[in-house]
C-alpha cells in the first residue's frame, strides 16, 4: 500500500467567507484521488495543516518520524512549496529504504486554474516507480532532494547544479 | 526531449453548440501542461483525432510508425480508452528501446469533473522514469502492455492475470 | 413562493462514461441555487427530462397544465433551447395571471464553460420582477413569448420583429 | 445601453502566486459576460479596485458622481459585500431617475464554487426590469437600498425591517 501524508501548504488552502482569508482546515486530496478514478490502494493521514513558511524544525522532525514509523515503502507528502526543499533535506540523509515524493501546488485546489490535480497525479506515478530515496515532484519534473531549490522569482523548482 | 502524440479519444472531446454533439476538433493537452506549470521540454504532435472505437489497423500502424520514426526516447500517447490496450499490443512487440506511455480519460477535459488533468500528470511522470517498454497509465496505476484490459462494466483498467 | 419546473434540455445534460453519450438523468438546478447562495424560497419539480427536439405537443400540454395547476404565481421553467420558443407560444395565449420565465443553456452545466449558472441567476431575477406574462430569458436579455426565436446559426435568441 | 461599473470586492479577487495573497488587479466581469453568451450591449468601466472594507467616504462620492455623470439609465455596480449597503445609502437619496443595482460575491470568481457568475446574471436581469431606484441584488433576492443589511454571521443579506 501507498501512504499519503498531508502537511498543508497552498494545495489545501480554501476561502473562508467570514473574513476573506485563505485558510487550512481540511484536505482535498481524497477529492483529487476520486477525480483521477484512482483504484490504487492508498492510506491518507493528516500530520498537520501548516503553511510551510511557518514550519519549524520540530515539524520536520515529526514528518521524518512519521515516514520512518509507517509500514509503507512508498510515501507521498503534500507540502507547502516555500520550504519543501528544506524538509526534503531533513528526510534525505536519514531515510534509505523508502521512496518519498514531496509535492505541492502553486495555486490552491479550490481555484479553477489550480495545478494541484496535475501535480498529485504526477507525484503518484513517481512514487510508484522511483527507486528508494527522497524526491520533489513539481513542474512536471522530478528532483533529487540534494539538488533542488524553489526559484522565488519564477515560482518554479530548479536544480541547484546541473 | 519528451514527445506527446495526440490521437484523440474522450480526453479531447468538446461540446459543439450547434447540434449538441461531442466532437474532436483540437487538443487541450497544451492547456493541461500550462495548468501543471510544466517546465519540462515537450514536443506536441497531433497524429489524428479519433474516437478509439473507430480506429482501424491502419491507424495503429501510423501510430507505430510515428513512435519508431521520432528521435525522442520518451513518448506519451493520448488515446481513447476503448481500444487503448489494443494499440498497446501493436506497439509492444516492436518498440524495444523507447518508453511509451498510453493515457486517456474517462470524462473529457472540458467537463468540470474530468480525470484528464490527473491522468496526464500521472503519465508524464511515468514516462520519465519507467524503463523502455510500452505501458498504459490509467486509474493512478501503471500496466504493462501485455497484461492489461479495460473492464467495460466498471470503466477501470485492470490486469488480465495477477 | 417561487416554482421551478424542470423539463430537461442541454442545461442538465451529463456525460455517461459507459458509452460516452450526453444524457438526461437528473437535474443540477439545486446545485446551481446552492452556488448562488440563494436564500429565496423555491419549490423544485421535475416534470420531465427531455431534449426539447423530442418534445411533442402532448409534452407542452403537460407543462401548461402544471403551470396552471400550481399555486405559485412566479414560475421558472428550464427547457431545451431548440423548441423553447414553441413551448412559450403554447403557454402565452392561455396563462394570464402568472409570470413564467423559460430558461436554458447552450452548454451543459457539467462543462467548465457552461452558461447555465449565469442564465439561471438571470431568470430568477426576471421572474420576481416582470409583470404577469410568458417570457424567454436567454443571452442576458428578456423576450416576450410572441416575439422571439432562436437563430439556428448563431445559437442566440433574437426578436422576430424589432 | 447598460453600464457596468467595477469597484472591486471579493468578486474580482485573484491569487498572487508570489506571496499567496488574494489581490485585486483586474476585473473578470467581461469573462463572466462571455460565459453567459451575453448579447446585451454593455459598457464596462473600472472606477476602482478596492476591498470595500477600505472604502472611504471619498470613494463613495466618486461612485455617486460616476452614476450621475454617465448617460446610461441602467447601471450595475460590482462592489465588496461588507460595505455594499453603506454605498447604497449614499446613492439612494440622490439618484432618482436611474436604476442602479449593486452586486458582489461571497467567493471570488477565480474559485471553483464562486457565486459570482450566478449573482452577475441575476443583477443584469434586475437592472433591466426594475423601476428607477437603488437596489442590492444578492442571495437571489432584490433589496431596496433603505431596507437592507449584510448579516455578518451568516454572510447573507437580509431586510432590516420586514
mmCIF file of N, CA, C and O in Angstrom, chain B residues 34-110:
data_model
loop_
_atom_site.group_PDB
_atom_site.id
_atom_site.type_symbol
_atom_site.label_atom_id
_atom_site.label_comp_id
_atom_site.label_asym_id
_atom_site.label_seq_id
_atom_site.Cartn_x
_atom_site.Cartn_y
_atom_site.Cartn_z
ATOM 1 N N UNK B 34 0.050 23.715 -19.277
ATOM 2 C CA UNK B 34 0.127 25.051 -18.693
ATOM 3 C C UNK B 34 -0.414 25.062 -17.275
ATOM 4 O O UNK B 34 0.179 25.654 -16.372
ATOM 5 N N UNK B 35 -1.538 24.396 -17.073
ATOM 6 C CA UNK B 35 -2.140 24.325 -15.740
ATOM 7 C C UNK B 35 -1.189 23.653 -14.749
ATOM 8 O O UNK B 35 -1.157 24.012 -13.576
ATOM 9 N N UNK B 36 -0.413 22.692 -15.220
ATOM 10 C CA UNK B 36 0.538 21.989 -14.358
ATOM 11 C C UNK B 36 1.863 22.715 -14.193
ATOM 12 O O UNK B 36 2.799 22.173 -13.616
ATOM 13 N N UNK B 37 1.934 23.954 -14.687
ATOM 14 C CA UNK B 37 3.181 24.728 -14.608
ATOM 15 C C UNK B 37 4.369 23.905 -15.101
ATOM 16 O O UNK B 37 5.473 23.967 -14.546
ATOM 17 N N UNK B 38 4.133 23.155 -16.152
ATOM 18 C CA UNK B 38 5.138 22.247 -16.702
ATOM 19 C C UNK B 38 6.328 23.015 -17.269
ATOM 20 O O UNK B 38 6.177 23.836 -18.158
ATOM 21 N N UNK B 39 7.511 22.773 -16.727
ATOM 22 C CA UNK B 39 8.704 23.406 -17.276
ATOM 23 C C UNK B 39 9.558 22.394 -18.051
ATOM 24 O O UNK B 39 10.653 22.706 -18.504
ATOM 25 N N UNK B 40 9.033 21.207 -18.159
ATOM 26 C CA UNK B 40 9.666 20.145 -18.927
ATOM 27 C C UNK B 40 9.548 20.480 -20.409
ATOM 28 O O UNK B 40 8.508 20.945 -20.861
ATOM 29 N N UNK B 41 10.627 20.201 -21.157
ATOM 30 C CA UNK B 41 10.557 20.460 -22.598
ATOM 31 C C UNK B 41 9.780 19.328 -23.270
ATOM 32 O O UNK B 41 10.148 18.158 -23.155
ATOM 33 N N UNK B 42 8.684 19.677 -23.932
ATOM 34 C CA UNK B 42 7.871 18.660 -24.588
ATOM 35 C C UNK B 42 7.535 19.091 -26.008
ATOM 36 O O UNK B 42 7.320 20.270 -26.282
ATOM 37 N N UNK B 43 7.512 18.117 -26.903
ATOM 38 C CA UNK B 43 7.070 18.369 -28.277
ATOM 39 C C UNK B 43 5.711 17.731 -28.469
ATOM 40 O O UNK B 43 5.525 16.564 -28.135
ATOM 41 N N UNK B 44 4.751 18.508 -28.957
ATOM 42 C CA UNK B 44 3.378 18.012 -29.100
ATOM 43 C C UNK B 44 3.070 17.823 -30.581
ATOM 44 O O UNK B 44 3.343 18.705 -31.393
ATOM 45 N N UNK B 45 2.476 16.688 -30.922
ATOM 46 C CA UNK B 45 2.084 16.486 -32.327
ATOM 47 C C UNK B 45 0.759 15.732 -32.386
ATOM 48 O O UNK B 45 0.599 14.680 -31.771
ATOM 49 N N UNK B 46 -0.161 16.279 -33.148
ATOM 50 C CA UNK B 46 -1.440 15.606 -33.362
ATOM 51 C C UNK B 46 -1.284 14.633 -34.523
ATOM 52 O O UNK B 46 -1.029 15.038 -35.661
ATOM 53 N N UNK B 47 -1.386 13.345 -34.249
ATOM 54 C CA UNK B 47 -1.334 12.333 -35.312
ATOM 55 C C UNK B 47 -2.709 12.174 -35.942
ATOM 56 O O UNK B 47 -2.869 12.133 -37.148
ATOM 57 N N UNK B 48 -3.708 12.089 -35.080
ATOM 58 C CA UNK B 48 -5.097 12.029 -35.559
ATOM 59 C C UNK B 48 -5.982 12.454 -34.398
ATOM 60 O O UNK B 48 -5.516 12.611 -33.268
ATOM 61 N N UNK B 49 -7.265 12.673 -34.663
ATOM 62 C CA UNK B 49 -8.223 12.993 -33.603
ATOM 63 C C UNK B 49 -9.403 12.055 -33.761
ATOM 64 O O UNK B 49 -10.413 12.397 -34.377
ATOM 65 N N UNK B 50 -9.256 10.836 -33.228
ATOM 66 C CA UNK B 50 -10.261 9.804 -33.462
ATOM 67 C C UNK B 50 -10.792 9.239 -32.152
ATOM 68 O O UNK B 50 -10.049 9.045 -31.198
ATOM 69 N N UNK B 51 -12.064 8.965 -32.140
ATOM 70 C CA UNK B 51 -12.654 8.098 -31.126
ATOM 71 C C UNK B 51 -12.015 6.736 -31.333
ATOM 72 O O UNK B 51 -12.020 6.211 -32.451
ATOM 73 N N UNK B 52 -11.472 6.142 -30.274
ATOM 74 C CA UNK B 52 -10.689 4.916 -30.483
ATOM 75 C C UNK B 52 -11.558 3.726 -30.893
ATOM 76 O O UNK B 52 -11.053 2.717 -31.384
ATOM 77 N N UNK B 53 -12.870 3.831 -30.744
ATOM 78 C CA UNK B 53 -13.761 2.785 -31.256
ATOM 79 C C UNK B 53 -13.704 2.718 -32.776
ATOM 80 O O UNK B 53 -13.983 1.687 -33.380
ATOM 81 N N UNK B 54 -13.354 3.826 -33.399
ATOM 82 C CA UNK B 54 -13.313 3.885 -34.862
ATOM 83 C C UNK B 54 -11.897 3.778 -35.419
ATOM 84 O O UNK B 54 -11.657 4.022 -36.595
ATOM 85 N N UNK B 55 -10.941 3.451 -34.544
ATOM 86 C CA UNK B 55 -9.574 3.266 -35.033
ATOM 87 C C UNK B 55 -9.462 1.921 -35.738
ATOM 88 O O UNK B 55 -9.998 0.917 -35.259
ATOM 89 N N UNK B 56 -8.759 1.942 -36.840
ATOM 90 C CA UNK B 56 -8.558 0.700 -37.584
ATOM 91 C C UNK B 56 -7.086 0.296 -37.535
ATOM 92 O O UNK B 56 -6.239 1.042 -37.061
ATOM 93 N N UNK B 57 -6.822 -0.888 -38.045
ATOM 94 C CA UNK B 57 -5.459 -1.413 -38.017
ATOM 95 C C UNK B 57 -4.490 -0.405 -38.634
ATOM 96 O O UNK B 57 -3.378 -0.206 -38.139
ATOM 97 N N UNK B 58 -4.954 0.241 -39.695
ATOM 98 C CA UNK B 58 -4.129 1.230 -40.391
ATOM 99 C C UNK B 58 -3.730 2.385 -39.452
ATOM 100 O O UNK B 58 -2.603 2.874 -39.495
ATOM 101 N N UNK B 59 -4.680 2.814 -38.606
ATOM 102 C CA UNK B 59 -4.392 3.895 -37.658
ATOM 103 C C UNK B 59 -3.309 3.480 -36.666
ATOM 104 O O UNK B 59 -2.405 4.254 -36.355
ATOM 105 N N UNK B 60 -3.419 2.255 -36.179
ATOM 106 C CA UNK B 60 -2.424 1.797 -35.204
ATOM 107 C C UNK B 60 -1.040 1.671 -35.850
ATOM 108 O O UNK B 60 -0.011 1.901 -35.208
ATOM 109 N N UNK B 61 -1.027 1.337 -37.139
ATOM 110 C CA UNK B 61 0.246 1.278 -37.870
ATOM 111 C C UNK B 61 0.879 2.661 -37.955
ATOM 112 O O UNK B 61 2.087 2.823 -37.789
ATOM 113 N N UNK B 62 0.035 3.656 -38.210
ATOM 114 C CA UNK B 62 0.549 5.037 -38.294
ATOM 115 C C UNK B 62 1.150 5.454 -36.948
ATOM 116 O O UNK B 62 2.225 6.053 -36.889
ATOM 117 N N UNK B 63 0.448 5.122 -35.866
ATOM 118 C CA UNK B 63 0.953 5.461 -34.526
ATOM 119 C C UNK B 63 2.295 4.760 -34.283
ATOM 120 O O UNK B 63 3.247 5.370 -33.786
ATOM 121 N N UNK B 64 2.355 3.494 -34.659
ATOM 122 C CA UNK B 64 3.609 2.739 -34.506
ATOM 123 C C UNK B 64 4.744 3.397 -35.300
ATOM 124 O O UNK B 64 5.853 3.597 -34.772
ATOM 125 N N UNK B 65 4.469 3.757 -36.541
ATOM 126 C CA UNK B 65 5.491 4.394 -37.385
ATOM 127 C C UNK B 65 5.983 5.690 -36.761
ATOM 128 O O UNK B 65 7.178 5.996 -36.765
ATOM 129 N N UNK B 66 5.041 6.465 -36.217
ATOM 130 C CA UNK B 66 5.392 7.744 -35.586
ATOM 131 C C UNK B 66 6.325 7.517 -34.390
ATOM 132 O O UNK B 66 7.292 8.261 -34.196
ATOM 133 N N UNK B 67 6.028 6.502 -33.604
ATOM 134 C CA UNK B 67 6.854 6.212 -32.427
ATOM 135 C C UNK B 67 8.253 5.758 -32.853
ATOM 136 O O UNK B 67 9.261 6.165 -32.253
ATOM 137 N N UNK B 68 8.291 4.929 -33.878
ATOM 138 C CA UNK B 68 9.591 4.449 -34.358
ATOM 139 C C UNK B 68 10.381 5.577 -35.011
ATOM 140 O O UNK B 68 11.605 5.658 -34.881
ATOM 141 N N UNK B 69 9.683 6.463 -35.691
ATOM 142 C CA UNK B 69 10.352 7.476 -36.515
ATOM 143 C C UNK B 69 10.860 8.698 -35.783
ATOM 144 O O UNK B 69 11.770 9.381 -36.257
ATOM 145 N N UNK B 70 10.324 8.990 -34.611
ATOM 146 C CA UNK B 70 10.728 10.224 -33.924
ATOM 147 C C UNK B 70 12.022 10.006 -33.146
ATOM 148 O O UNK B 70 12.318 8.898 -32.719
ATOM 149 N N UNK B 71 12.801 11.051 -32.962
ATOM 150 C CA UNK B 71 14.074 10.899 -32.256
ATOM 151 C C UNK B 71 13.912 10.713 -30.738
ATOM 152 O O UNK B 71 14.823 10.204 -30.087
ATOM 153 N N UNK B 72 12.780 11.100 -30.172
ATOM 154 C CA UNK B 72 12.608 11.057 -28.717
ATOM 155 C C UNK B 72 12.535 9.616 -28.209
ATOM 156 O O UNK B 72 11.990 8.733 -28.866
ATOM 157 N N UNK B 73 13.066 9.416 -27.012
ATOM 158 C CA UNK B 73 13.062 8.094 -26.375
ATOM 159 C C UNK B 73 11.921 7.964 -25.361
ATOM 160 O O UNK B 73 11.681 6.882 -24.827
ATOM 161 N N UNK B 74 11.290 9.083 -25.040
ATOM 162 C CA UNK B 74 10.170 9.081 -24.090
ATOM 163 C C UNK B 74 8.939 9.638 -24.790
ATOM 164 O O UNK B 74 8.944 10.783 -25.250
ATOM 165 N N UNK B 75 7.896 8.830 -24.865
ATOM 166 C CA UNK B 75 6.714 9.199 -25.645
ATOM 167 C C UNK B 75 5.442 8.964 -24.830
ATOM 168 O O UNK B 75 5.214 7.876 -24.306
ATOM 169 N N UNK B 76 4.616 9.999 -24.732
ATOM 170 C CA UNK B 76 3.267 9.849 -24.180
ATOM 171 C C UNK B 76 2.291 9.885 -25.352
ATOM 172 O O UNK B 76 2.410 10.747 -26.229
ATOM 173 N N UNK B 77 1.350 8.967 -25.376
ATOM 174 C CA UNK B 77 0.318 8.949 -26.422
ATOM 175 C C UNK B 77 -1.044 9.117 -25.765
ATOM 176 O O UNK B 77 -1.438 8.302 -24.933
ATOM 177 N N UNK B 78 -1.768 10.181 -26.116
ATOM 178 C CA UNK B 78 -3.156 10.276 -25.636
ATOM 179 C C UNK B 78 -4.015 9.454 -26.580
ATOM 180 O O UNK B 78 -3.832 9.492 -27.805
ATOM 181 N N UNK B 79 -4.972 8.736 -26.019
ATOM 182 C CA UNK B 79 -5.671 7.709 -26.803
ATOM 183 C C UNK B 79 -7.022 7.437 -26.148
ATOM 184 O O UNK B 79 -7.156 7.485 -24.927
ATOM 185 N N UNK B 80 -8.037 7.155 -26.940
ATOM 186 C CA UNK B 80 -9.318 6.713 -26.400
ATOM 187 C C UNK B 80 -9.130 5.455 -25.577
ATOM 188 O O UNK B 80 -8.271 4.623 -25.885
ATOM 189 N N UNK B 81 -9.938 5.296 -24.521
ATOM 190 C CA UNK B 81 -9.717 4.173 -23.605
ATOM 191 C C UNK B 81 -10.242 2.848 -24.168
ATOM 192 O O UNK B 81 -9.746 1.792 -23.792
ATOM 193 N N UNK B 82 -11.209 2.919 -25.069
ATOM 194 C CA UNK B 82 -11.871 1.678 -25.500
ATOM 195 C C UNK B 82 -10.939 0.695 -26.207
ATOM 196 O O UNK B 82 -11.056 -0.510 -26.035
ATOM 197 N N UNK B 83 -10.013 1.207 -27.010
ATOM 198 C CA UNK B 83 -9.096 0.296 -27.706
ATOM 199 C C UNK B 83 -7.638 0.629 -27.385
ATOM 200 O O UNK B 83 -6.726 0.291 -28.149
ATOM 201 N N UNK B 84 -7.418 1.292 -26.259
ATOM 202 C CA UNK B 84 -6.058 1.652 -25.852
ATOM 203 C C UNK B 84 -5.177 0.408 -25.694
ATOM 204 O O UNK B 84 -4.020 0.382 -26.140
ATOM 205 N N UNK B 85 -5.755 -0.619 -25.079
ATOM 206 C CA UNK B 85 -4.990 -1.847 -24.855
ATOM 207 C C UNK B 85 -4.634 -2.510 -26.190
ATOM 208 O O UNK B 85 -3.565 -3.121 -26.330
ATOM 209 N N UNK B 86 -5.520 -2.357 -27.167
ATOM 210 C CA UNK B 86 -5.278 -2.940 -28.486
ATOM 211 C C UNK B 86 -4.079 -2.258 -29.167
ATOM 212 O O UNK B 86 -3.210 -2.930 -29.733
ATOM 213 N N UNK B 87 -4.052 -0.938 -29.105
ATOM 214 C CA UNK B 87 -2.924 -0.211 -29.688
ATOM 215 C C UNK B 87 -1.630 -0.568 -28.958
ATOM 216 O O UNK B 87 -0.575 -0.737 -29.590
ATOM 217 N N UNK B 88 -1.723 -0.709 -27.636
ATOM 218 C CA UNK B 88 -0.530 -1.093 -26.860
ATOM 219 C C UNK B 88 0.026 -2.430 -27.359
ATOM 220 O O UNK B 88 1.247 -2.614 -27.446
ATOM 221 N N UNK B 89 -0.884 -3.332 -27.709
ATOM 222 C CA UNK B 89 -0.443 -4.652 -28.173
ATOM 223 C C UNK B 89 0.151 -4.617 -29.581
ATOM 224 O O UNK B 89 0.816 -5.562 -30.002
ATOM 225 N N UNK B 90 -0.114 -3.551 -30.315
ATOM 226 C CA UNK B 90 0.551 -3.373 -31.614
ATOM 227 C C UNK B 90 1.967 -2.815 -31.405
ATOM 228 O O UNK B 90 2.924 -3.214 -32.069
ATOM 229 N N UNK B 91 2.100 -1.893 -30.450
ATOM 230 C CA UNK B 91 3.396 -1.257 -30.211
ATOM 231 C C UNK B 91 4.352 -2.176 -29.436
ATOM 232 O O UNK B 91 5.562 -2.192 -29.679
ATOM 233 N N UNK B 92 3.796 -2.929 -28.486
ATOM 234 C CA UNK B 92 4.586 -3.692 -27.525
ATOM 235 C C UNK B 92 5.652 -4.597 -28.123
ATOM 236 O O UNK B 92 6.830 -4.537 -27.712
ATOM 237 N N UNK B 93 5.269 -5.441 -29.099
ATOM 238 C CA UNK B 93 6.261 -6.396 -29.603
ATOM 239 C C UNK B 93 7.338 -5.760 -30.479
ATOM 240 O O UNK B 93 8.348 -6.395 -30.754
ATOM 241 N N UNK B 94 7.125 -4.527 -30.918
ATOM 242 C CA UNK B 94 8.022 -3.922 -31.907
ATOM 243 C C UNK B 94 8.998 -2.912 -31.298
ATOM 244 O O UNK B 94 10.183 -2.890 -31.619
ATOM 245 N N UNK B 95 8.484 -2.036 -30.432
ATOM 246 C CA UNK B 95 9.320 -0.952 -29.899
ATOM 247 C C UNK B 95 10.093 -1.463 -28.681
ATOM 248 O O UNK B 95 9.495 -1.872 -27.693
ATOM 249 N N UNK B 96 11.394 -1.417 -28.739
ATOM 250 C CA UNK B 96 12.197 -2.025 -27.677
ATOM 251 C C UNK B 96 13.051 -1.025 -26.896
ATOM 252 O O UNK B 96 13.396 -1.257 -25.745
ATOM 253 N N UNK B 97 13.413 0.078 -27.533
ATOM 254 C CA UNK B 97 14.368 0.991 -26.890
ATOM 255 C C UNK B 97 13.756 2.331 -26.490
ATOM 256 O O UNK B 97 14.468 3.302 -26.253
ATOM 257 N N UNK B 98 12.436 2.379 -26.425
ATOM 258 C CA UNK B 98 11.786 3.616 -26.026
ATOM 259 C C UNK B 98 10.758 3.332 -24.932
ATOM 260 O O UNK B 98 10.235 2.221 -24.834
ATOM 261 N N UNK B 99 10.502 4.363 -24.113
ATOM 262 C CA UNK B 99 9.433 4.258 -23.119
ATOM 263 C C UNK B 99 8.197 4.955 -23.670
ATOM 264 O O UNK B 99 8.223 6.166 -23.928
ATOM 265 N N UNK B 100 7.143 4.178 -23.880
ATOM 266 C CA UNK B 100 5.902 4.723 -24.436
ATOM 267 C C UNK B 100 4.779 4.513 -23.425
ATOM 268 O O UNK B 100 4.539 3.389 -22.988
ATOM 269 N N UNK B 101 4.113 5.597 -23.047
ATOM 270 C CA UNK B 101 3.015 5.523 -22.084
ATOM 271 C C UNK B 101 1.730 5.991 -22.747
ATOM 272 O O UNK B 101 1.648 7.134 -23.204
ATOM 273 N N UNK B 102 0.748 5.104 -22.825
ATOM 274 C CA UNK B 102 -0.567 5.489 -23.353
ATOM 275 C C UNK B 102 -1.450 5.956 -22.212
ATOM 276 O O UNK B 102 -1.475 5.343 -21.134
ATOM 277 N N UNK B 103 -2.185 7.041 -22.460
ATOM 278 C CA UNK B 103 -3.037 7.613 -21.416
ATOM 279 C C UNK B 103 -4.283 8.190 -22.065
ATOM 280 O O UNK B 103 -4.273 8.558 -23.244
ATOM 281 N N UNK B 104 -5.358 8.273 -21.313
ATOM 282 C CA UNK B 104 -6.602 8.837 -21.822
ATOM 283 C C UNK B 104 -7.431 9.365 -20.677
ATOM 284 O O UNK B 104 -6.906 9.659 -19.611
ATOM 285 N N UNK B 105 -8.721 9.497 -20.902
ATOM 286 C CA UNK B 105 -9.602 9.993 -19.847
ATOM 287 C C UNK B 105 -10.958 9.330 -19.981
ATOM 288 O O UNK B 105 -11.369 8.957 -21.071
ATOM 289 N N UNK B 106 -11.632 9.178 -18.875
ATOM 290 C CA UNK B 106 -12.994 8.633 -18.879
ATOM 291 C C UNK B 106 -14.020 9.749 -19.072
ATOM 292 O O UNK B 106 -15.137 9.511 -19.502
ATOM 293 N N UNK B 107 -13.636 10.974 -18.720
ATOM 294 C CA UNK B 107 -14.510 12.144 -18.857
ATOM 295 C C UNK B 107 -13.693 13.232 -19.549
ATOM 296 O O UNK B 107 -12.563 13.496 -19.153
ATOM 297 N N UNK B 108 -14.235 13.863 -20.600
ATOM 298 C CA UNK B 108 -13.457 14.860 -21.347
ATOM 299 C C UNK B 108 -12.932 16.002 -20.465
ATOM 300 O O UNK B 108 -13.584 16.383 -19.482
ATOM 301 N N UNK B 109 -11.794 16.547 -20.842
ATOM 302 C CA UNK B 109 -11.198 17.688 -20.141
ATOM 303 C C UNK B 109 -12.170 18.848 -20.007
ATOM 304 O O UNK B 109 -12.129 19.599 -19.035
ATOM 305 N N UNK B 110 -13.060 19.016 -20.977
ATOM 306 C CA UNK B 110 -13.969 20.166 -20.973
ATOM 307 C C UNK B 110 -15.030 20.084 -19.879
ATOM 308 O O UNK B 110 -15.731 21.064 -19.634
#
